[in-house]
mmCIF file of C-alpha atoms in Angstrom:
data_model
loop_
_atom_site.group_PDB
_atom_site.id
_atom_site.type_symbol
_atom_site.label_atom_id
_atom_site.label_comp_id
_atom_site.label_asym_id
_atom_site.label_seq_id
_atom_site.Cartn_x
_atom_site.Cartn_y
_atom_site.Cartn_z
ATOM 1 C CA MET A 213 0.000 0.000 0.000
ATOM 2 C CA MET A 214 1.228 3.473 -0.817
ATOM 3 C CA ILE A 215 0.120 6.524 1.180
ATOM 4 C CA ALA A 216 1.253 9.933 -0.075
ATOM 5 C CA GLU A 217 0.756 13.326 1.542
ATOM 6 C CA LEU A 218 -0.885 15.869 -0.766
ATOM 7 C CA THR A 219 0.243 19.462 -1.166
ATOM 8 C CA GLU A 220 -2.199 22.250 -0.378
ATOM 9 C CA GLN A 221 -2.566 22.939 -4.104
ATOM 10 C CA GLU A 222 -3.354 19.268 -4.811
ATOM 11 C CA CYS A 223 -5.943 19.328 -2.013
ATOM 12 C CA LEU A 224 -7.623 22.429 -3.447
ATOM 13 C CA GLU A 225 -7.685 20.887 -6.926
ATOM 14 C CA LEU A 226 -9.358 17.742 -5.549
ATOM 15 C CA LEU A 227 -11.975 19.841 -3.743
ATOM 16 C CA THR A 228 -13.096 21.172 -7.147
ATOM 17 C CA THR A 229 -13.959 17.652 -8.356
ATOM 18 C CA THR A 230 -17.025 17.129 -6.167
ATOM 19 C CA THR A 231 -19.720 19.105 -4.347
ATOM 20 C CA VAL A 232 -20.441 17.116 -1.171
ATOM 21 C CA GLY A 233 -18.332 17.147 1.968
ATOM 22 C CA ARG A 234 -18.782 16.647 5.701
ATOM 23 C CA VAL A 235 -18.710 19.184 8.506
ATOM 24 C CA GLY A 236 -17.563 17.881 11.895
ATOM 25 C CA PHE A 237 -18.187 19.832 15.092
ATOM 26 C CA VAL A 238 -19.145 19.462 18.741
ATOM 27 C CA ALA A 239 -22.714 20.222 19.822
ATOM 28 C CA ASP A 240 -24.277 19.365 23.165
ATOM 29 C CA ASP A 241 -21.104 17.480 24.184
ATOM 30 C CA ARG A 242 -21.355 15.182 21.144
ATOM 31 C CA VAL A 243 -19.269 15.059 17.999
ATOM 32 C CA LEU A 244 -21.509 15.452 14.954
ATOM 33 C CA ILE A 245 -20.552 14.908 11.329
ATOM 34 C CA LEU A 246 -23.053 16.094 8.734
ATOM 35 C CA PRO A 247 -22.988 16.007 4.932
ATOM 36 C CA VAL A 248 -23.214 19.363 3.160
ATOM 37 C CA ASN A 249 -23.120 20.654 -0.379
ATOM 38 C CA TYR A 250 -20.366 23.174 -0.950
ATOM 39 C CA VAL A 251 -18.731 25.513 -3.427
ATOM 40 C CA LEU A 252 -15.019 26.291 -3.363
ATOM 41 C CA ASP A 253 -14.061 29.979 -3.452
ATOM 42 C CA GLY A 254 -10.278 30.179 -3.637
ATOM 43 C CA ARG A 255 -9.141 28.410 -0.430
ATOM 44 C CA ASP A 256 -12.511 28.886 1.282
ATOM 45 C CA VAL A 257 -15.484 26.549 1.337
ATOM 46 C CA LEU A 258 -18.946 28.117 1.083
ATOM 47 C CA ILE A 259 -22.050 26.339 2.342
ATOM 48 C CA ARG A 260 -25.710 27.229 2.816
ATOM 49 C CA THR A 261 -27.820 26.073 5.727
ATOM 50 C CA ALA A 262 -31.145 26.706 7.420
ATOM 51 C CA PRO A 263 -31.279 29.941 9.430
ATOM 52 C CA GLU A 264 -32.095 28.085 12.661
ATOM 53 C CA GLY A 265 -30.714 24.660 11.708
ATOM 54 C CA ILE A 266 -28.203 22.413 13.411
ATOM 55 C CA LEU A 267 -25.311 24.249 11.727
ATOM 56 C CA SER A 268 -26.465 27.624 13.087
ATOM 57 C CA PRO A 269 -23.968 27.659 16.004
ATOM 58 C CA LEU A 270 -20.966 27.114 13.701
ATOM 59 C CA PRO A 271 -19.670 30.690 13.320
ATOM 60 C CA ASP A 272 -16.537 31.174 15.441
ATOM 61 C CA THR A 273 -16.535 27.511 16.516
ATOM 62 C CA PRO A 274 -13.623 25.169 15.654
ATOM 63 C CA ILE A 275 -14.808 22.727 13.006
ATOM 64 C CA ALA A 276 -13.453 20.217 10.528
ATOM 65 C CA PHE A 277 -14.446 19.909 6.880
ATOM 66 C CA GLU A 278 -13.629 16.691 5.059
ATOM 67 C CA VAL A 279 -14.064 15.408 1.524
ATOM 68 C CA ASP A 280 -12.972 12.047 0.202
ATOM 69 C CA ARG A 281 -13.373 9.807 -2.783
ATOM 70 C CA HIS A 282 -12.367 6.236 -3.505
ATOM 71 C CA ASP A 283 -12.373 3.890 -6.470
ATOM 72 C CA ASP A 284 -12.476 0.225 -5.465
ATOM 73 C CA LEU A 285 -11.737 -0.979 -8.998
ATOM 74 C CA ALA A 286 -8.617 1.171 -9.291
ATOM 75 C CA GLY A 287 -7.644 0.494 -5.680
ATOM 76 C CA SER A 288 -7.083 4.156 -4.893
ATOM 77 C CA GLY A 289 -8.625 7.022 -3.015
ATOM 78 C CA TRP A 290 -7.976 10.399 -1.474
ATOM 79 C CA SER A 291 -9.057 12.448 1.491
ATOM 80 C CA VAL A 292 -8.786 16.192 2.171
ATOM 81 C CA LEU A 293 -9.248 17.708 5.631
ATOM 82 C CA LEU A 294 -9.613 21.372 6.579
ATOM 83 C CA SER A 295 -9.318 22.606 10.154
ATOM 84 C CA THR A 296 -11.338 25.764 10.060
ATOM 85 C CA ARG A 297 -13.771 28.216 11.572
ATOM 86 C CA ALA A 298 -16.967 29.438 9.965
ATOM 87 C CA SER A 299 -18.123 32.989 9.504
ATOM 88 C CA GLU A 300 -21.512 34.171 8.345
ATOM 89 C CA ILE A 301 -21.659 35.823 4.938
ATOM 90 C CA ASP A 302 -24.317 37.307 2.714
ATOM 91 C CA ALA A 303 -26.071 34.746 0.487
ATOM 92 C CA ALA A 304 -25.241 36.974 -2.488
ATOM 93 C CA GLU A 305 -21.550 36.275 -1.818
ATOM 94 C CA VAL A 306 -22.203 32.567 -2.277
ATOM 95 C CA ALA A 307 -24.168 33.216 -5.476
ATOM 96 C CA THR A 308 -21.192 34.992 -7.063
ATOM 97 C CA ALA A 309 -18.699 32.209 -6.262
ATOM 98 C CA PRO A 310 -17.414 30.252 -9.279
ATOM 99 C CA GLY A 311 -19.868 27.512 -10.255
ATOM 100 C CA ALA A 312 -22.420 28.382 -7.559
ATOM 101 C CA ALA A 313 -25.219 28.913 -10.069
ATOM 102 C CA HIS A 314 -25.122 25.182 -10.884
ATOM 103 C CA LYS A 315 -24.842 23.888 -7.311
ATOM 104 C CA HIS A 316 -27.770 23.881 -4.921
ATOM 105 C CA PRO A 317 -28.157 22.245 -1.492
ATOM 106 C CA TRP A 318 -29.707 18.792 -1.720
ATOM 107 C CA ALA A 319 -31.579 19.311 1.525
ATOM 108 C CA GLY A 320 -34.936 20.958 1.012
ATOM 109 C CA GLY A 321 -36.364 23.953 2.752
ATOM 110 C CA ASP A 322 -34.907 27.346 3.484
ATOM 111 C CA ARG A 323 -31.098 27.314 3.053
ATOM 112 C CA SER A 324 -30.672 31.079 3.103
ATOM 113 C CA ARG A 325 -27.984 31.268 5.800
ATOM 114 C CA ALA A 326 -24.553 31.278 4.160
ATOM 115 C CA LEU A 327 -21.291 30.335 5.851
ATOM 116 C CA ARG A 328 -17.666 30.734 4.770
ATOM 117 C CA LEU A 329 -15.221 28.130 6.063
ATOM 118 C CA THR A 330 -11.769 29.717 6.014
ATOM 119 C CA PRO A 331 -9.136 27.025 6.582
ATOM 120 C CA GLU A 332 -6.451 27.343 9.228
ATOM 121 C CA THR A 333 -4.838 24.163 7.866
ATOM 122 C CA ILE A 334 -5.392 22.035 4.774
ATOM 123 C CA SER A 335 -4.048 18.494 4.572
ATOM 124 C CA GLY A 336 -4.690 15.474 2.436
ATOM 125 C CA ARG A 337 -3.590 11.993 1.551
ATOM 126 C CA HIS A 338 -3.726 9.810 -1.518
ATOM 127 C CA VAL A 339 -3.867 6.061 -0.935
ATOM 128 C CA ARG A 340 -3.184 3.378 -3.501
ATOM 129 C CA ARG A 341 -3.198 -0.313 -2.695
ATOM 130 C CA ASP A 342 -0.897 -2.802 -4.342
ATOM 131 C CA ARG A 343 -2.506 -4.809 -7.118
ATOM 132 C CA ALA A 344 -2.379 -8.506 -6.314
#
């Protein structure tokens, strides 16, 4: 098995290849990990959520954002992890991000609260298993 660390640039390039990631945070003394749709804006991740939803307390809270992908047939995969904090932004800011017009939250209902996840660290790994 080969495990290789990814550069920040490689991580950012991989984040452009999909639109679903996971936000990890602590709420009510429990670790929660929730799937979210996202748009990449430079190094930042933009998400939309319900105004009073479970992600409402995120601004100024330490959180993790993770995206991964694997291919069983090829025997390879990758994972990118951001240690970050969220800040509230205007929904119009999300709408002007590259590609945002074609990406909408899968969850129904009001998703008018917009958050910017600005990474403090970005790390990633690529894994490839030996072919037997």
